[in-house]
């Protein structure tokens, strides 16, 4: 009998949201919309598409392992040195690389509960002891998370804005949290949804990388609409990046992802339109969910979590049968809640229409 490593025997694998084609196959539906995985319904950028088409004839060659052109573009945009950057197959890979480099078996990792599930899963695979700290009113309790840090803690994960709650931690809260942490502790700040935030007290974690042991990560999967290409990046001090590069696999970011990301960075109009449409769609959800008497968590992201009570399972299943995929939040311990991604105007109206019919 094959027996896996002890560390992974009790790890539950991540269950991704159902893709559109799978729902079509299972239910025999033609018209299916997906509002479950916080993707960009408006993308990708036409410039990114054009760049990929132009580069297709070169895919017989291995990709640029160091992401040279993307590194140069982001270095200029973010005003950091090229050696401050590392690239991954989505920001998920950067989570894994950070854990590989700095967390060993038996070390402690501190995460919020609920938060992005990959933090706990990847830490468990690494053999780390995961300490969870409950959120308060759907927001990170940084004071409690700081108290959870011990001499054995090697990493703290902060998702800002947070998935699944859609809330954020303010600048003064982050800065107070960072003060006085152990010198051998790394704070991993996941900013996958940062492009959607307008609040003035939202912190830019790049301000902290020179003063603290901070790894900040961002992705092209959300606002840039390149989720299917899997491309993310991390920013930190060169000595931290160096160790992550040591455990990075070669050619981890494919060629099309690299050229698409470079082109997407240049399309400022597309990004601005995405943000505008997302804000409008989010406001529409607030209004319509309120009319239906459903409580929601105010969000700064491209998704909204709302309370459906004991009807959660029934609503999700009925929406699926009507060709509308949303996310049941049971996996996060939020049994009475549903998460819905902001879609196009047409998709948003269809979701509300189907939801209204179900709960009427």
PDB file of C-alpha atoms in Angstrom, residues 25-289:
ATOM      1  CA  UNK A  25     -21.769  18.948 -19.739  1.00  0.00           C
ATOM      2  CA  UNK A  26     -23.346  17.929 -16.442  1.00  0.00           C
ATOM      3  CA  UNK A  27     -26.645  19.778 -16.818  1.00  0.00           C
ATOM      4  CA  UNK A  28     -27.008  19.891 -20.593  1.00  0.00           C
ATOM      5  CA  UNK A  29     -27.150  23.684 -20.605  1.00  0.00           C
ATOM      6  CA  UNK A  30     -26.008  25.985 -23.392  1.00  0.00           C
ATOM      7  CA  UNK A  31     -26.192  29.404 -21.763  1.00  0.00           C
ATOM      8  CA  UNK A  32     -24.080  29.384 -18.594  1.00  0.00           C
ATOM      9  CA  UNK A  33     -22.488  32.320 -16.770  1.00  0.00           C
ATOM     10  CA  UNK A  34     -19.811  32.005 -14.124  1.00  0.00           C
ATOM     11  CA  UNK A  35     -19.874  34.407 -11.181  1.00  0.00           C
ATOM     12  CA  UNK A  36     -17.941  32.175  -8.797  1.00  0.00           C
ATOM     13  CA  UNK A  37     -14.185  32.668  -9.123  1.00  0.00           C
ATOM     14  CA  UNK A  38     -13.706  36.448  -9.114  1.00  0.00           C
ATOM     15  CA  UNK A  39     -12.499  36.553 -12.705  1.00  0.00           C
ATOM     16  CA  UNK A  40     -12.638  39.628 -14.925  1.00  0.00           C
ATOM     17  CA  UNK A  41     -15.725  39.320 -17.181  1.00  0.00           C
ATOM     18  CA  UNK A  42     -14.507  42.205 -19.364  1.00  0.00           C
ATOM     19  CA  UNK A  43     -11.101  40.872 -20.290  1.00  0.00           C
ATOM     20  CA  UNK A  44      -8.507  40.206 -21.384  1.00  0.00           C
ATOM     21  CA  UNK A  45      -7.255  43.448 -22.856  1.00  0.00           C
ATOM     22  CA  UNK A  46      -7.342  43.585 -26.678  1.00  0.00           C
ATOM     23  CA  UNK A  47      -3.665  44.550 -26.525  1.00  0.00           C
ATOM     24  CA  UNK A  48      -2.883  41.371 -24.600  1.00  0.00           C
ATOM     25  CA  UNK A  49      -4.773  39.278 -27.158  1.00  0.00           C
ATOM     26  CA  UNK A  50      -2.887  40.916 -30.026  1.00  0.00           C
ATOM     27  CA  UNK A  51       0.461  40.334 -28.309  1.00  0.00           C
ATOM     28  CA  UNK A  52      -0.298  36.646 -27.818  1.00  0.00           C
ATOM     29  CA  UNK A  53      -1.387  36.178 -31.430  1.00  0.00           C
ATOM     30  CA  UNK A  54       1.818  37.778 -32.631  1.00  0.00           C
ATOM     31  CA  UNK A  55       3.955  35.566 -30.394  1.00  0.00           C
ATOM     32  CA  UNK A  56       2.232  32.235 -31.134  1.00  0.00           C
ATOM     33  CA  UNK A  57       4.768  31.225 -33.789  1.00  0.00           C
ATOM     34  CA  UNK A  58       7.450  31.174 -31.072  1.00  0.00           C
ATOM     35  CA  UNK A  59       5.845  28.725 -28.659  1.00  0.00           C
ATOM     36  CA  UNK A  60       8.121  25.935 -29.874  1.00  0.00           C
ATOM     37  CA  UNK A  61      10.806  27.604 -27.736  1.00  0.00           C
ATOM     38  CA  UNK A  62      11.082  27.575 -23.954  1.00  0.00           C
ATOM     39  CA  UNK A  63       9.996  30.803 -22.276  1.00  0.00           C
ATOM     40  CA  UNK A  64      12.351  33.440 -20.906  1.00  0.00           C
ATOM     41  CA  UNK A  65      13.006  31.912 -17.475  1.00  0.00           C
ATOM     42  CA  UNK A  66      13.674  35.237 -15.782  1.00  0.00           C
ATOM     43  CA  UNK A  67      10.718  37.087 -17.370  1.00  0.00           C
ATOM     44  CA  UNK A  68      13.139  39.776 -18.586  1.00  0.00           C
ATOM     45  CA  UNK A  69      10.738  42.105 -20.412  1.00  0.00           C
ATOM     46  CA  UNK A  70       7.999  41.809 -17.811  1.00  0.00           C
ATOM     47  CA  UNK A  71      10.576  42.370 -15.089  1.00  0.00           C
ATOM     48  CA  UNK A  72      11.729  45.565 -16.776  1.00  0.00           C
ATOM     49  CA  UNK A  73       8.163  46.795 -17.297  1.00  0.00           C
ATOM     50  CA  UNK A  74       7.116  46.182 -13.698  1.00  0.00           C
ATOM     51  CA  UNK A  75      10.359  47.568 -12.319  1.00  0.00           C
ATOM     52  CA  UNK A  76       9.587  50.837 -14.077  1.00  0.00           C
ATOM     53  CA  UNK A  77       5.894  50.851 -13.149  1.00  0.00           C
ATOM     54  CA  UNK A  78       6.400  50.017  -9.469  1.00  0.00           C
ATOM     55  CA  UNK A  79       9.630  52.007  -9.074  1.00  0.00           C
ATOM     56  CA  UNK A  80      11.521  49.028  -7.674  1.00  0.00           C
ATOM     57  CA  UNK A  81      14.749  47.372  -8.791  1.00  0.00           C
ATOM     58  CA  UNK A  82      14.536  44.302 -11.059  1.00  0.00           C
ATOM     59  CA  UNK A  83      16.074  42.181  -8.305  1.00  0.00           C
ATOM     60  CA  UNK A  84      13.129  43.038  -6.039  1.00  0.00           C
ATOM     61  CA  UNK A  85      10.818  40.985  -8.276  1.00  0.00           C
ATOM     62  CA  UNK A  86       9.940  37.320  -8.669  1.00  0.00           C
ATOM     63  CA  UNK A  87       7.347  35.785 -11.003  1.00  0.00           C
ATOM     64  CA  UNK A  88       5.090  32.807 -10.555  1.00  0.00           C
ATOM     65  CA  UNK A  89       2.514  30.603 -12.209  1.00  0.00           C
ATOM     66  CA  UNK A  90      -0.164  32.736 -10.598  1.00  0.00           C
ATOM     67  CA  UNK A  91       0.393  34.227  -7.167  1.00  0.00           C
ATOM     68  CA  UNK A  92      -0.531  30.799  -5.750  1.00  0.00           C
ATOM     69  CA  UNK A  93       2.893  29.532  -6.781  1.00  0.00           C
ATOM     70  CA  UNK A  94       4.529  32.425  -4.939  1.00  0.00           C
ATOM     71  CA  UNK A  95       2.784  31.310  -1.750  1.00  0.00           C
ATOM     72  CA  UNK A  96       4.280  27.855  -2.240  1.00  0.00           C
ATOM     73  CA  UNK A  97       7.750  29.229  -3.053  1.00  0.00           C
ATOM     74  CA  UNK A  98       7.768  31.389   0.077  1.00  0.00           C
ATOM     75  CA  UNK A  99       6.813  28.404   2.216  1.00  0.00           C
ATOM     76  CA  UNK A 100       9.412  26.178   0.558  1.00  0.00           C
ATOM     77  CA  UNK A 101      12.106  28.745   1.170  1.00  0.00           C
ATOM     78  CA  UNK A 102      11.341  29.809   4.733  1.00  0.00           C
ATOM     79  CA  UNK A 103       9.033  27.337   6.508  1.00  0.00           C
ATOM     80  CA  UNK A 104      10.062  23.878   7.634  1.00  0.00           C
ATOM     81  CA  UNK A 105       8.256  20.942   9.170  1.00  0.00           C
ATOM     82  CA  UNK A 106       6.963  21.820  12.620  1.00  0.00           C
ATOM     83  CA  UNK A 107       7.285  25.578  12.129  1.00  0.00           C
ATOM     84  CA  UNK A 108       4.250  27.738  12.784  1.00  0.00           C
ATOM     85  CA  UNK A 109       2.259  29.759  10.276  1.00  0.00           C
ATOM     86  CA  UNK A 110      -0.449  32.222  11.343  1.00  0.00           C
ATOM     87  CA  UNK A 111      -3.517  32.818   9.163  1.00  0.00           C
ATOM     88  CA  UNK A 112      -6.925  34.401   9.640  1.00  0.00           C
ATOM     89  CA  UNK A 113     -10.117  32.355   9.632  1.00  0.00           C
ATOM     90  CA  UNK A 114     -11.718  32.610   7.173  1.00  0.00           C
ATOM     91  CA  UNK A 115      -9.272  33.716   4.512  1.00  0.00           C
ATOM     92  CA  UNK A 116      -7.845  32.469   1.210  1.00  0.00           C
ATOM     93  CA  UNK A 117      -7.725  28.696   1.635  1.00  0.00           C
ATOM     94  CA  UNK A 118      -4.426  28.117  -0.168  1.00  0.00           C
ATOM     95  CA  UNK A 119      -2.467  29.620   2.751  1.00  0.00           C
ATOM     96  CA  UNK A 120      -3.516  26.842   5.094  1.00  0.00           C
ATOM     97  CA  UNK A 121      -3.411  24.090   2.489  1.00  0.00           C
ATOM     98  CA  UNK A 122       0.085  24.933   1.221  1.00  0.00           C
ATOM     99  CA  UNK A 123       1.377  25.374   4.780  1.00  0.00           C
ATOM    100  CA  UNK A 124      -0.021  21.985   5.736  1.00  0.00           C
ATOM    101  CA  UNK A 125       1.652  20.337   2.755  1.00  0.00           C
ATOM    102  CA  UNK A 126       4.925  21.888   3.906  1.00  0.00           C
ATOM    103  CA  UNK A 127       4.456  20.220   7.289  1.00  0.00           C
ATOM    104  CA  UNK A 128       3.876  23.456   9.154  1.00  0.00           C
ATOM    105  CA  UNK A 129       1.563  23.921  12.102  1.00  0.00           C
ATOM    106  CA  UNK A 130      -1.210  26.293  11.034  1.00  0.00           C
ATOM    107  CA  UNK A 131      -2.559  28.618  13.724  1.00  0.00           C
ATOM    108  CA  UNK A 132      -5.878  30.220  12.805  1.00  0.00           C
ATOM    109  CA  UNK A 133      -7.161  33.487  14.251  1.00  0.00           C
ATOM    110  CA  UNK A 134     -10.879  34.287  13.838  1.00  0.00           C
ATOM    111  CA  UNK A 135     -11.841  37.446  11.992  1.00  0.00           C
ATOM    112  CA  UNK A 136     -13.947  40.076  13.783  1.00  0.00           C
ATOM    113  CA  UNK A 137     -16.957  41.432  11.947  1.00  0.00           C
ATOM    114  CA  UNK A 138     -15.545  39.907   8.721  1.00  0.00           C
ATOM    115  CA  UNK A 139     -12.237  41.787   9.084  1.00  0.00           C
ATOM    116  CA  UNK A 140      -8.745  40.686  10.083  1.00  0.00           C
ATOM    117  CA  UNK A 141      -8.053  40.969  13.820  1.00  0.00           C
ATOM    118  CA  UNK A 142      -4.404  41.978  13.560  1.00  0.00           C
ATOM    119  CA  UNK A 143      -4.001  42.452  17.308  1.00  0.00           C
ATOM    120  CA  UNK A 144      -5.054  38.857  17.919  1.00  0.00           C
ATOM    121  CA  UNK A 145      -2.890  37.632  15.039  1.00  0.00           C
ATOM    122  CA  UNK A 146       0.117  39.402  16.522  1.00  0.00           C
ATOM    123  CA  UNK A 147      -0.552  37.772  19.896  1.00  0.00           C
ATOM    124  CA  UNK A 148      -0.614  34.385  18.145  1.00  0.00           C
ATOM    125  CA  UNK A 149       2.989  34.857  16.982  1.00  0.00           C
ATOM    126  CA  UNK A 150       5.531  32.830  18.976  1.00  0.00           C
ATOM    127  CA  UNK A 151       9.241  32.078  18.703  1.00  0.00           C
ATOM    128  CA  UNK A 152       8.285  29.200  16.393  1.00  0.00           C
ATOM    129  CA  UNK A 153       6.279  31.331  13.944  1.00  0.00           C
ATOM    130  CA  UNK A 154       7.977  31.740  10.588  1.00  0.00           C
ATOM    131  CA  UNK A 155       5.252  33.307   8.446  1.00  0.00           C
ATOM    132  CA  UNK A 156       2.035  35.301   8.760  1.00  0.00           C
ATOM    133  CA  UNK A 157      -0.336  35.521   5.794  1.00  0.00           C
ATOM    134  CA  UNK A 158      -2.384  38.670   5.238  1.00  0.00           C
ATOM    135  CA  UNK A 159      -4.836  38.882   2.345  1.00  0.00           C
ATOM    136  CA  UNK A 160      -5.516  42.561   1.718  1.00  0.00           C
ATOM    137  CA  UNK A 161      -8.218  42.982   0.494  1.00  0.00           C
ATOM    138  CA  UNK A 162      -9.372  39.686   1.869  1.00  0.00           C
ATOM    139  CA  UNK A 163     -10.885  36.792  -0.001  1.00  0.00           C
ATOM    140  CA  UNK A 164     -13.586  35.692   0.852  1.00  0.00           C
ATOM    141  CA  UNK A 165     -14.818  38.661   2.885  1.00  0.00           C
ATOM    142  CA  UNK A 166     -13.976  41.507   0.496  1.00  0.00           C
ATOM    143  CA  UNK A 167     -12.846  43.728   3.376  1.00  0.00           C
ATOM    144  CA  UNK A 168      -9.484  45.412   3.840  1.00  0.00           C
ATOM    145  CA  UNK A 169      -6.978  46.335   6.543  1.00  0.00           C
ATOM    146  CA  UNK A 170      -6.135  50.031   6.803  1.00  0.00           C
ATOM    147  CA  UNK A 171      -2.662  51.526   6.639  1.00  0.00           C
ATOM    148  CA  UNK A 172      -2.391  52.355  10.336  1.00  0.00           C
ATOM    149  CA  UNK A 173      -3.433  48.797  11.269  1.00  0.00           C
ATOM    150  CA  UNK A 174      -0.774  47.219   9.056  1.00  0.00           C
ATOM    151  CA  UNK A 175       1.942  49.570  10.285  1.00  0.00           C
ATOM    152  CA  UNK A 176       1.101  48.888  13.930  1.00  0.00           C
ATOM    153  CA  UNK A 177       1.106  45.153  13.233  1.00  0.00           C
ATOM    154  CA  UNK A 178       4.538  45.192  11.596  1.00  0.00           C
ATOM    155  CA  UNK A 179       6.238  46.928  14.510  1.00  0.00           C
ATOM    156  CA  UNK A 180       8.156  44.677  16.872  1.00  0.00           C
ATOM    157  CA  UNK A 181       7.703  41.374  15.051  1.00  0.00           C
ATOM    158  CA  UNK A 182      10.510  38.790  15.397  1.00  0.00           C
ATOM    159  CA  UNK A 183      13.412  39.254  12.984  1.00  0.00           C
ATOM    160  CA  UNK A 184      13.057  35.714  11.598  1.00  0.00           C
ATOM    161  CA  UNK A 185       9.373  36.150  10.743  1.00  0.00           C
ATOM    162  CA  UNK A 186       8.079  36.904   7.247  1.00  0.00           C
ATOM    163  CA  UNK A 187       4.797  38.711   6.616  1.00  0.00           C
ATOM    164  CA  UNK A 188       3.282  37.608   3.310  1.00  0.00           C
ATOM    165  CA  UNK A 189       0.822  40.227   2.013  1.00  0.00           C
ATOM    166  CA  UNK A 190      -1.414  39.025  -0.805  1.00  0.00           C
ATOM    167  CA  UNK A 191      -2.764  41.982  -2.789  1.00  0.00           C
ATOM    168  CA  UNK A 192      -4.557  40.110  -5.567  1.00  0.00           C
ATOM    169  CA  UNK A 193      -7.531  42.499  -5.415  1.00  0.00           C
ATOM    170  CA  UNK A 194      -5.642  45.732  -4.713  1.00  0.00           C
ATOM    171  CA  UNK A 195      -6.450  47.281  -8.107  1.00  0.00           C
ATOM    172  CA  UNK A 196     -10.120  47.501  -7.146  1.00  0.00           C
ATOM    173  CA  UNK A 197      -9.568  49.441  -3.915  1.00  0.00           C
ATOM    174  CA  UNK A 198     -10.312  53.177  -3.873  1.00  0.00           C
ATOM    175  CA  UNK A 199     -10.179  53.833  -0.138  1.00  0.00           C
ATOM    176  CA  UNK A 200      -7.521  56.403   0.747  1.00  0.00           C
ATOM    177  CA  UNK A 201      -6.361  54.584   3.886  1.00  0.00           C
ATOM    178  CA  UNK A 202      -5.588  51.396   1.960  1.00  0.00           C
ATOM    179  CA  UNK A 203      -1.856  50.665   2.342  1.00  0.00           C
ATOM    180  CA  UNK A 204       0.643  50.008  -0.425  1.00  0.00           C
ATOM    181  CA  UNK A 205       2.712  47.143   0.949  1.00  0.00           C
ATOM    182  CA  UNK A 206       5.612  48.102  -1.318  1.00  0.00           C
ATOM    183  CA  UNK A 207       6.241  50.874   1.202  1.00  0.00           C
ATOM    184  CA  UNK A 208       7.270  48.248   3.747  1.00  0.00           C
ATOM    185  CA  UNK A 209       9.578  45.885   1.868  1.00  0.00           C
ATOM    186  CA  UNK A 210      12.767  47.836   2.660  1.00  0.00           C
ATOM    187  CA  UNK A 211      12.006  48.133   6.391  1.00  0.00           C
ATOM    188  CA  UNK A 212      10.385  44.808   7.245  1.00  0.00           C
ATOM    189  CA  UNK A 213      10.454  41.155   6.205  1.00  0.00           C
ATOM    190  CA  UNK A 214       7.535  41.601   3.845  1.00  0.00           C
ATOM    191  CA  UNK A 215       6.712  39.712   0.658  1.00  0.00           C
ATOM    192  CA  UNK A 216       3.989  41.451  -1.344  1.00  0.00           C
ATOM    193  CA  UNK A 217       2.272  39.591  -4.169  1.00  0.00           C
ATOM    194  CA  UNK A 218      -0.079  40.673  -6.928  1.00  0.00           C
ATOM    195  CA  UNK A 219      -1.647  38.940  -9.897  1.00  0.00           C
ATOM    196  CA  UNK A 220      -2.730  39.441 -13.486  1.00  0.00           C
ATOM    197  CA  UNK A 221      -5.673  37.066 -12.927  1.00  0.00           C
ATOM    198  CA  UNK A 222      -8.173  39.604 -11.615  1.00  0.00           C
ATOM    199  CA  UNK A 223      -8.281  43.178 -12.926  1.00  0.00           C
ATOM    200  CA  UNK A 224      -6.073  42.360 -15.933  1.00  0.00           C
ATOM    201  CA  UNK A 225      -8.219  39.406 -17.005  1.00  0.00           C
ATOM    202  CA  UNK A 226      -5.427  36.867 -17.552  1.00  0.00           C
ATOM    203  CA  UNK A 227      -6.579  34.166 -15.111  1.00  0.00           C
ATOM    204  CA  UNK A 228      -6.245  31.380 -17.680  1.00  0.00           C
ATOM    205  CA  UNK A 229      -2.584  32.183 -18.300  1.00  0.00           C
ATOM    206  CA  UNK A 230      -1.523  31.976 -14.620  1.00  0.00           C
ATOM    207  CA  UNK A 231       0.819  34.897 -14.015  1.00  0.00           C
ATOM    208  CA  UNK A 232       1.576  36.647 -10.736  1.00  0.00           C
ATOM    209  CA  UNK A 233       4.508  38.454  -9.175  1.00  0.00           C
ATOM    210  CA  UNK A 234       6.075  39.096  -5.807  1.00  0.00           C
ATOM    211  CA  UNK A 235       8.049  42.045  -4.482  1.00  0.00           C
ATOM    212  CA  UNK A 236      10.496  41.919  -1.588  1.00  0.00           C
ATOM    213  CA  UNK A 237      14.087  42.620  -0.612  1.00  0.00           C
ATOM    214  CA  UNK A 238      16.676  40.968  -2.886  1.00  0.00           C
ATOM    215  CA  UNK A 239      17.954  38.664  -0.128  1.00  0.00           C
ATOM    216  CA  UNK A 240      14.431  37.290   0.367  1.00  0.00           C
ATOM    217  CA  UNK A 241      13.772  37.000  -3.368  1.00  0.00           C
ATOM    218  CA  UNK A 242      17.070  35.127  -3.780  1.00  0.00           C
ATOM    219  CA  UNK A 243      15.909  32.236  -1.599  1.00  0.00           C
ATOM    220  CA  UNK A 244      12.552  32.039  -3.330  1.00  0.00           C
ATOM    221  CA  UNK A 245      14.353  31.908  -6.686  1.00  0.00           C
ATOM    222  CA  UNK A 246      16.417  28.998  -5.353  1.00  0.00           C
ATOM    223  CA  UNK A 247      13.308  26.825  -4.998  1.00  0.00           C
ATOM    224  CA  UNK A 248      11.548  28.103  -8.124  1.00  0.00           C
ATOM    225  CA  UNK A 249      11.252  25.697 -11.029  1.00  0.00           C
ATOM    226  CA  UNK A 250      12.729  26.886 -14.342  1.00  0.00           C
ATOM    227  CA  UNK A 251      10.343  28.077 -17.065  1.00  0.00           C
ATOM    228  CA  UNK A 252       7.513  28.378 -14.528  1.00  0.00           C
ATOM    229  CA  UNK A 253       5.849  31.273 -16.386  1.00  0.00           C
ATOM    230  CA  UNK A 254       4.894  30.463 -19.975  1.00  0.00           C
ATOM    231  CA  UNK A 255       5.764  32.701 -22.921  1.00  0.00           C
ATOM    232  CA  UNK A 256       2.216  33.778 -23.742  1.00  0.00           C
ATOM    233  CA  UNK A 257       1.612  34.800 -20.138  1.00  0.00           C
ATOM    234  CA  UNK A 258       4.709  36.975 -20.217  1.00  0.00           C
ATOM    235  CA  UNK A 259       3.936  38.812 -23.455  1.00  0.00           C
ATOM    236  CA  UNK A 260       0.269  39.217 -22.511  1.00  0.00           C
ATOM    237  CA  UNK A 261       1.179  40.684 -19.127  1.00  0.00           C
ATOM    238  CA  UNK A 262       3.569  43.212 -20.677  1.00  0.00           C
ATOM    239  CA  UNK A 263       0.879  44.295 -23.140  1.00  0.00           C
ATOM    240  CA  UNK A 264      -1.813  44.414 -20.448  1.00  0.00           C
ATOM    241  CA  UNK A 265       0.275  46.793 -18.357  1.00  0.00           C
ATOM    242  CA  UNK A 266       0.239  49.254 -21.256  1.00  0.00           C
ATOM    243  CA  UNK A 267      -3.546  49.216 -21.652  1.00  0.00           C
ATOM    244  CA  UNK A 268      -4.500  51.765 -19.013  1.00  0.00           C
ATOM    245  CA  UNK A 269      -7.884  52.470 -20.613  1.00  0.00           C
ATOM    246  CA  UNK A 270      -8.905  48.824 -20.308  1.00  0.00           C
ATOM    247  CA  UNK A 271      -7.909  48.715 -16.646  1.00  0.00           C
ATOM    248  CA  UNK A 272      -9.780  51.948 -15.894  1.00  0.00           C
ATOM    249  CA  UNK A 273     -12.897  50.625 -17.640  1.00  0.00           C
ATOM    250  CA  UNK A 274     -12.684  47.370 -15.692  1.00  0.00           C
ATOM    251  CA  UNK A 275     -12.547  49.255 -12.404  1.00  0.00           C
ATOM    252  CA  UNK A 276     -15.445  51.527 -13.355  1.00  0.00           C
ATOM    253  CA  UNK A 277     -17.666  48.673 -14.528  1.00  0.00           C
ATOM    254  CA  UNK A 278     -16.842  46.700 -11.398  1.00  0.00           C
ATOM    255  CA  UNK A 279     -17.806  49.567  -9.100  1.00  0.00           C
ATOM    256  CA  UNK A 280     -21.092  50.011 -10.940  1.00  0.00           C
ATOM    257  CA  UNK A 281     -21.853  46.291 -10.823  1.00  0.00           C
ATOM    258  CA  UNK A 282     -21.041  46.115  -7.134  1.00  0.00           C
ATOM    259  CA  UNK A 283     -23.376  49.032  -6.390  1.00  0.00           C
ATOM    260  CA  UNK A 284     -26.094  47.285  -8.411  1.00  0.00           C
ATOM    261  CA  UNK A 285     -25.698  44.181  -6.259  1.00  0.00           C
ATOM    262  CA  UNK A 286     -25.937  46.242  -3.072  1.00  0.00           C
ATOM    263  CA  UNK A 287     -29.177  47.845  -4.230  1.00  0.00           C
ATOM    264  CA  UNK A 288     -30.812  44.653  -5.449  1.00  0.00           C
ATOM    265  CA  UNK A 289     -29.709  42.467  -2.537  1.00  0.00           C
TER     266      UNK A 289
END
